[in-house]
Tab-separated table of C-alpha atoms and ligand atoms in Angstrom:
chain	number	residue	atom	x	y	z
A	1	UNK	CA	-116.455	-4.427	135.189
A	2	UNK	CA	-114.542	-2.001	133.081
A	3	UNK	CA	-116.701	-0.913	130.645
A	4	UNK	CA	-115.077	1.502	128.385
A	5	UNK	CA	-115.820	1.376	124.793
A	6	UNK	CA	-112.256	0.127	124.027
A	7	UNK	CA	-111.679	-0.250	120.707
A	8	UNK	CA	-107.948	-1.034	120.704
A	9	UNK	CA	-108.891	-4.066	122.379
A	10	UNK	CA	-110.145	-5.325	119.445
A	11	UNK	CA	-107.119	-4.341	116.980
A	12	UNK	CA	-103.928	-4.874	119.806
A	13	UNK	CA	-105.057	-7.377	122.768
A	14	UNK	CA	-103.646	-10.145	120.589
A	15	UNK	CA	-100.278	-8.309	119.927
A	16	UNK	CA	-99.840	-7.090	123.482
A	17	UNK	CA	-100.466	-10.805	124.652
A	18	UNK	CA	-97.947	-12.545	122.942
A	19	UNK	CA	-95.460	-9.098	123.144
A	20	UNK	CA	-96.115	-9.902	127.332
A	21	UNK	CA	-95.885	-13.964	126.335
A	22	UNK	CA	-92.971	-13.420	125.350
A	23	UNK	CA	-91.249	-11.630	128.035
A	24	UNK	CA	-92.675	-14.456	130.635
A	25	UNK	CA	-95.956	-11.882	131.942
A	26	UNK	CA	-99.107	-13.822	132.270
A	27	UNK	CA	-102.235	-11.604	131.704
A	28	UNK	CA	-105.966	-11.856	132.108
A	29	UNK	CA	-107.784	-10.713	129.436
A	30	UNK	CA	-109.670	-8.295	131.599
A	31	UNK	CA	-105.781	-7.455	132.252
A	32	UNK	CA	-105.104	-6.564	128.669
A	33	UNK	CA	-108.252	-4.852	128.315
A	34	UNK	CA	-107.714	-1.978	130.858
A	35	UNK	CA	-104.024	-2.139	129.939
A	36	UNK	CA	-105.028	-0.620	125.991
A	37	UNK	CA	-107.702	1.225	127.568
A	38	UNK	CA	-105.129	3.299	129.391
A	39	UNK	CA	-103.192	3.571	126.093
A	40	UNK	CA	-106.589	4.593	123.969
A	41	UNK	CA	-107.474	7.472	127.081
A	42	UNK	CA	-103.276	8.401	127.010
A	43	UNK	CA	-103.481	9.238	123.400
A	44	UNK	CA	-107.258	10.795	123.602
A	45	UNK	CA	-106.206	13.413	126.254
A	46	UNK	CA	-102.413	13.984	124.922
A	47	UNK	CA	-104.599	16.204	122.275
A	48	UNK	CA	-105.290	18.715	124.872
A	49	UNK	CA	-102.035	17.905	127.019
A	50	UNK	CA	-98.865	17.135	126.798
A	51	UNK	CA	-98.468	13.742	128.703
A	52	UNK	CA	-96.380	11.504	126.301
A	53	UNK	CA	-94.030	12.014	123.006
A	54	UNK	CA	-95.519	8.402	122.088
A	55	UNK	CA	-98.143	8.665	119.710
A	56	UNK	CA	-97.623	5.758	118.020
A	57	UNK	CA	-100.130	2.867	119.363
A	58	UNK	CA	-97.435	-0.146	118.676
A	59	UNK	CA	-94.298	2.066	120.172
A	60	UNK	CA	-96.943	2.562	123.098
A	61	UNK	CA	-97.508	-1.216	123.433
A	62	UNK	CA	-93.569	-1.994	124.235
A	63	UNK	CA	-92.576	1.733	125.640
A	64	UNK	CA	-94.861	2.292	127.834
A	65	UNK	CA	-96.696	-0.999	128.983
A	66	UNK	CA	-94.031	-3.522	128.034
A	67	UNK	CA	-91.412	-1.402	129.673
A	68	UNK	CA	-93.643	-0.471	132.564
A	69	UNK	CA	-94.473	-4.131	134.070
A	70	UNK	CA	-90.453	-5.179	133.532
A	71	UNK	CA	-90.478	-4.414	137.384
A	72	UNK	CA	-92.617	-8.246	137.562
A	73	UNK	CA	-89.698	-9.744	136.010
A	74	UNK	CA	-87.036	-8.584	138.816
A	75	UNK	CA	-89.538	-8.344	142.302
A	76	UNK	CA	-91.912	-11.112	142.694
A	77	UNK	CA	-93.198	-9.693	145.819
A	78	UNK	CA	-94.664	-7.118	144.061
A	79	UNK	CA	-97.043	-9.254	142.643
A	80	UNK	CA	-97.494	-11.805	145.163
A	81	UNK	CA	-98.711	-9.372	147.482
A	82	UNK	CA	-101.342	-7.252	148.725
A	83	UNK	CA	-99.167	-3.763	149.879
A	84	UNK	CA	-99.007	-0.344	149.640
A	85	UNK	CA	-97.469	1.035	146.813
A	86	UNK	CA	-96.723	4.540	145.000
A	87	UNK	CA	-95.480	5.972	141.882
A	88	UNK	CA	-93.744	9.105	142.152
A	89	UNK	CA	-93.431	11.532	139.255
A	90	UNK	CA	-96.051	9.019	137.284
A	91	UNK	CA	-96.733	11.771	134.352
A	92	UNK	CA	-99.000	9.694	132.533
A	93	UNK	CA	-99.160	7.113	134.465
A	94	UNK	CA	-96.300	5.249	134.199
A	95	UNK	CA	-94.998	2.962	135.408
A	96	UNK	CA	-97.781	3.020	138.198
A	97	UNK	CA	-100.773	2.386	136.633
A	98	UNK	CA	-99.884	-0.865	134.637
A	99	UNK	CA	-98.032	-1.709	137.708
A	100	UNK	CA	-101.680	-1.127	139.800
A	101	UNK	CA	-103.064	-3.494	136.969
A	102	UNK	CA	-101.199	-6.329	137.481
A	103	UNK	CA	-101.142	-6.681	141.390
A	104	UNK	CA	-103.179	-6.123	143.642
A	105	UNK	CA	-101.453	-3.335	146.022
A	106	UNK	CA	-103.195	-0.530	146.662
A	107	UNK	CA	-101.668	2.337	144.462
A	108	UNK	CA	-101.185	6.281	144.884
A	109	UNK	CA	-99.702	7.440	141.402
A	110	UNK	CA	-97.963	11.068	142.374
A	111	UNK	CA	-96.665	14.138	140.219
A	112	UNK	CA	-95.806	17.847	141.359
A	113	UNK	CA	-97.972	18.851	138.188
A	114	UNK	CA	-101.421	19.045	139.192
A	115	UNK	CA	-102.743	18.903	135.439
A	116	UNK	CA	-100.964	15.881	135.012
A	117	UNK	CA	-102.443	14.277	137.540
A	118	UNK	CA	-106.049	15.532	137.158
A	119	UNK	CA	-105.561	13.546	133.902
A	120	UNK	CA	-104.342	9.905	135.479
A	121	UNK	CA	-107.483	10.143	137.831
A	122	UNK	CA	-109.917	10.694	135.265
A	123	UNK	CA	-108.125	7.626	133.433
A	124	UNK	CA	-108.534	5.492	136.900
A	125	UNK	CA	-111.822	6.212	137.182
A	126	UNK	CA	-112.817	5.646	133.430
A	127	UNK	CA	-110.787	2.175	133.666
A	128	UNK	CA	-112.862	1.727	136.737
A	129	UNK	CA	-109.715	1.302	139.272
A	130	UNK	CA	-110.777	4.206	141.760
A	131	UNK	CA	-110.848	1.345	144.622
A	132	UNK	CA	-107.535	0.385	143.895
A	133	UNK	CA	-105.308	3.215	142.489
A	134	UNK	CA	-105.910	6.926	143.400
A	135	UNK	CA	-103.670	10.014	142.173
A	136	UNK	CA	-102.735	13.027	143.460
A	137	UNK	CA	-100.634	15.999	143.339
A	138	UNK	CA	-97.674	15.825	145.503
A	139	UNK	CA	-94.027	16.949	145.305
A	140	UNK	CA	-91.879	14.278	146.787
A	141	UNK	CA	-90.091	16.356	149.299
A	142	UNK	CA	-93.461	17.568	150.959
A	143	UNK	CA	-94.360	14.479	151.855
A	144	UNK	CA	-97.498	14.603	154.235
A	145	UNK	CA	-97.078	12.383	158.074
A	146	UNK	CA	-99.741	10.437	156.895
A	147	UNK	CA	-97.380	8.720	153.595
A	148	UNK	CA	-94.053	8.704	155.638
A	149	UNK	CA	-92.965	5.250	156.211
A	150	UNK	CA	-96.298	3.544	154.784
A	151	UNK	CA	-95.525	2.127	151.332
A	152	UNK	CA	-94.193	-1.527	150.736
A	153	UNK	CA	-92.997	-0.695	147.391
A	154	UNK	CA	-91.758	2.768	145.525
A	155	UNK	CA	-91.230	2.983	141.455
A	156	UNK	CA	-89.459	5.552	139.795
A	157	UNK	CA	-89.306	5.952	135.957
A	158	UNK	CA	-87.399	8.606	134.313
A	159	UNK	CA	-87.253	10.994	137.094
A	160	UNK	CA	-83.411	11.558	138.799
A	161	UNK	CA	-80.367	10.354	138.631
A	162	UNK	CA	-80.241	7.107	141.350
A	163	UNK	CA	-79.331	9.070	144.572
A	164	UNK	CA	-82.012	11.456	144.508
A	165	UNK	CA	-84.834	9.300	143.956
A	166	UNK	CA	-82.543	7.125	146.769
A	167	UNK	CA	-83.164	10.534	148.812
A	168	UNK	CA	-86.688	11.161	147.567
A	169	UNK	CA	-88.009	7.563	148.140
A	170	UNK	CA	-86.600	7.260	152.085
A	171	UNK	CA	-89.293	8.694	153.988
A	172	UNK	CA	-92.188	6.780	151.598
A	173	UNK	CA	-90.555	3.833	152.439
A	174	UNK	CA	-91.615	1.227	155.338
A	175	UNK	CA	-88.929	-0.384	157.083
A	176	UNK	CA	-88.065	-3.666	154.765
A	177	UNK	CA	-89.918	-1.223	151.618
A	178	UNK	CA	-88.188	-1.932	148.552
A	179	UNK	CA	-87.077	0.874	146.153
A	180	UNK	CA	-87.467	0.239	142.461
A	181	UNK	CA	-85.664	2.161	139.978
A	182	UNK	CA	-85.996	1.604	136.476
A	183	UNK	CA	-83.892	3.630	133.547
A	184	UNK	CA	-82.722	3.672	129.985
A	185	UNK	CA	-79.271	3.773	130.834
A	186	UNK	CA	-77.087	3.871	133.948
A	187	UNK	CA	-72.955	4.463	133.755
A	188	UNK	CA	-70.255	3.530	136.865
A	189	UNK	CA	-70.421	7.271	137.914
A	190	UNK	CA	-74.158	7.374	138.485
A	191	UNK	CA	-73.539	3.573	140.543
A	192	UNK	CA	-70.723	5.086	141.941
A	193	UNK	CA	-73.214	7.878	143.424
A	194	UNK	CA	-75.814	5.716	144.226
A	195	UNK	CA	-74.275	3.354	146.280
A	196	UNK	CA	-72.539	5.884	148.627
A	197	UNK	CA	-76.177	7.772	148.593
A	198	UNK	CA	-77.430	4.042	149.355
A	199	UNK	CA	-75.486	3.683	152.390
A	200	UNK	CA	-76.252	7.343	153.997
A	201	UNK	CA	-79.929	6.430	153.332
A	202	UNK	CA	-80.005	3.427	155.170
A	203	UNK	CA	-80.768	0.859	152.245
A	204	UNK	CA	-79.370	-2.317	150.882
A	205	UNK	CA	-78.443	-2.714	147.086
A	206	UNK	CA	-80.543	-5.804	146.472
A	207	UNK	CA	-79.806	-6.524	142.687
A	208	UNK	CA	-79.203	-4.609	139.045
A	209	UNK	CA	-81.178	-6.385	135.960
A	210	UNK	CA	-80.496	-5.426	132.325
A	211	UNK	CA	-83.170	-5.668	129.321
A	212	UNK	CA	-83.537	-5.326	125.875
A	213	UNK	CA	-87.119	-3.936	124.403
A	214	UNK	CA	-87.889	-5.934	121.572
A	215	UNK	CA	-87.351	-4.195	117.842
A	216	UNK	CA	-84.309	-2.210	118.879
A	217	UNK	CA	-86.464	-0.355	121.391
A	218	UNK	CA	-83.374	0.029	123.681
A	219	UNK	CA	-81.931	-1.261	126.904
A	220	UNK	CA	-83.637	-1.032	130.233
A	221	UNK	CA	-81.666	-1.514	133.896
A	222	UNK	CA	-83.529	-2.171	136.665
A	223	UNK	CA	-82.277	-1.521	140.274
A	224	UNK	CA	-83.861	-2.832	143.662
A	225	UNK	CA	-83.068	-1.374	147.193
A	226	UNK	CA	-84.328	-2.537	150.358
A	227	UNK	CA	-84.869	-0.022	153.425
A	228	UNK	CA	-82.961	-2.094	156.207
A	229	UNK	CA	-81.831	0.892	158.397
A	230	UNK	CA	-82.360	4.256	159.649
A	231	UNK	CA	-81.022	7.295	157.187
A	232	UNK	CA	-78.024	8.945	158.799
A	233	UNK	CA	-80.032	12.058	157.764
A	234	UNK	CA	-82.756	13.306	159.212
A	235	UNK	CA	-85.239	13.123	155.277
A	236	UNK	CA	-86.855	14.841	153.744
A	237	UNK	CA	-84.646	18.138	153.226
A	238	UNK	CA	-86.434	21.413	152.016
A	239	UNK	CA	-87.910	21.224	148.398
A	240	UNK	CA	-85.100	20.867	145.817
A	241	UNK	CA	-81.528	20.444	148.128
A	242	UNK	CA	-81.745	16.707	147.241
A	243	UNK	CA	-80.890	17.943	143.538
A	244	UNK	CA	-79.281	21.326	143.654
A	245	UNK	CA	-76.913	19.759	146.831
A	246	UNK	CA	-76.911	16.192	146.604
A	247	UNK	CA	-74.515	14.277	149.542
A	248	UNK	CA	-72.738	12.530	147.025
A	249	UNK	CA	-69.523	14.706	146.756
A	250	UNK	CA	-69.755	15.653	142.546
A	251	UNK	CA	-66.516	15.711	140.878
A	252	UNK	CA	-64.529	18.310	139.389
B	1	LIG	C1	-89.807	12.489	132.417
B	1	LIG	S1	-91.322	12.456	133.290
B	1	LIG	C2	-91.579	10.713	133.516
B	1	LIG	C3	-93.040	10.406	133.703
B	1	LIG	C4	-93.346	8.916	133.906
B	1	LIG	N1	-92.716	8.394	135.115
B	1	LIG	C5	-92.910	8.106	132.709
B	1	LIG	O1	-91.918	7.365	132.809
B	1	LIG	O2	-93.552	8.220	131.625
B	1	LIG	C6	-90.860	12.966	134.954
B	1	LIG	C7	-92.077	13.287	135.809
B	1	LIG	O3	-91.636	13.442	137.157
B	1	LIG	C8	-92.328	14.534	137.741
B	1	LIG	N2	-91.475	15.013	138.843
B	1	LIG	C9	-90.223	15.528	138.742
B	1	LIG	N3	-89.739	15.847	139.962
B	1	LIG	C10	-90.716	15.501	140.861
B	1	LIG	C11	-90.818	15.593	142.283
B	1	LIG	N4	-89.824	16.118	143.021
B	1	LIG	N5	-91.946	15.146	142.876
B	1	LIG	C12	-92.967	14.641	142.139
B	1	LIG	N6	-92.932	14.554	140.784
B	1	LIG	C13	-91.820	14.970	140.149
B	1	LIG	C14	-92.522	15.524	136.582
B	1	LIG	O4	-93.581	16.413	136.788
B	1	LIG	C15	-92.772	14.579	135.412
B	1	LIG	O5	-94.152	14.327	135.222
């Protein structure tokens, strides 16, 4: 039983369980409780470290957990099942440890930075979620031949442009895996480059969902890919070609 001395529970569970009401997420209260206790650890170490420009406790509530479990509201096998599952380029967490909280897959939340990541542990294991979610340092193009081809479901928040993370994500992926991309905005050129990227890679485009955060917080897209064939490349390239030298041809 989580145990932290979580006093944001107190002052926000109500808020954050009508802001989730609202947006159709049903949440225990044990839920809620390690949800804010995430938030209350967040803005305790981002003192000493720079994980998050979100300081404010109510921006945190919509920008960082509301906007983190939107990925429940498009993929409803996330939930429903009991997978494998990682977050790459997680930061502080996100979206990959309120993603860990509402399901029950077990979670590896990556980041190249090895500070970063020192930090999300010590949050898993203060939250009490070491049996569940573990972190670690890892660049996504050095994946290790233990991950490749193991995880059921792969999140990216704020990380690349669509066709990287479409190159990053391939060799994480199990055949069947779905990719989930989520992002503030995306324009024709960067669905343009995704969906050629998409087809080298060997995946499916399986939808594109639109939100809008409550109080003007912004729009949110959503994109799902499945993993239905082999990559017509052999992945992962060396560290860095899948930015500097994407396939995608890039225009004048
Ligand atoms: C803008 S932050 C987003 C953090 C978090 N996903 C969020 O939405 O709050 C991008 C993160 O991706 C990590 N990152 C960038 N490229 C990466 C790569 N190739 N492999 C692993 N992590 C990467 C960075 O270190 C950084 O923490």
């Amino acid at each position: 039983m989580f145990e932290l001395e979580n006093s944001l529970y107190n002052s926000k569970e109500n808020v954050l369980n009508e802001l989730l009401h609202n947006y159709g997420i049903d949440s225990t209260e044990l839920q809620r409780k390690q949800l804010l206790g995430h938030i209350e650890l967040l803005i305790e170490i981002n003192e000493r470290l720079n994980l998050t420009r979100i300081t404010s406790i109510d921006d945190a509530l919509i920008l960082h957990i509301l906007d983190s479990l939107l990925p429940l509201k498009v993929c409803d096998e996330f939930i429903s099942c009991n997978r494998n599952y990682i977050d790459i380029g997680t930061g502080g967490g996100f979206p990959g440890l309120p993603l860990a909280i509402m399901s029950n897959n077990k979670t590896l939340l990556v980041d190249s930075i090895g500070k970063k990541v020192n930090a999300v542990q010590s949050m898993i294991n203060e939250i009490g979620l070491e049996e569940k979610v573990k972190a670690e340092k890892l660049r996504a193009e050095e994946i290790p031949n233990t991950y490749k081809q193991k995880f059921d479901f792969v999140t990216f928040r704020a990380v690349a442009k669509t066709n990287i993370l479409l190159e990053y994500a391939e060799p994480f992926l199990a055949f069947q895996g779905t990719l989930i991309v989520m992002k503030a905005n995306v324009d024709e050129i960067e669905l343009q480059d995704a969906s050629q990227a998409a087809k080298i890679f060997g995946y499916e485009n399986v939808s594109r969902e639109t939100f809008e955060l409550p109080n003007d917080f912004g729009h949110r897209e959503i994109l799902l890919y499945k993993k239905v064939t082999k990559s017509k490349i052999k992945l992962p390239r060396k560290p860095g070609m899948a930015k500097t030298n994407p396939f995608v041809a890039r225009r004048a």
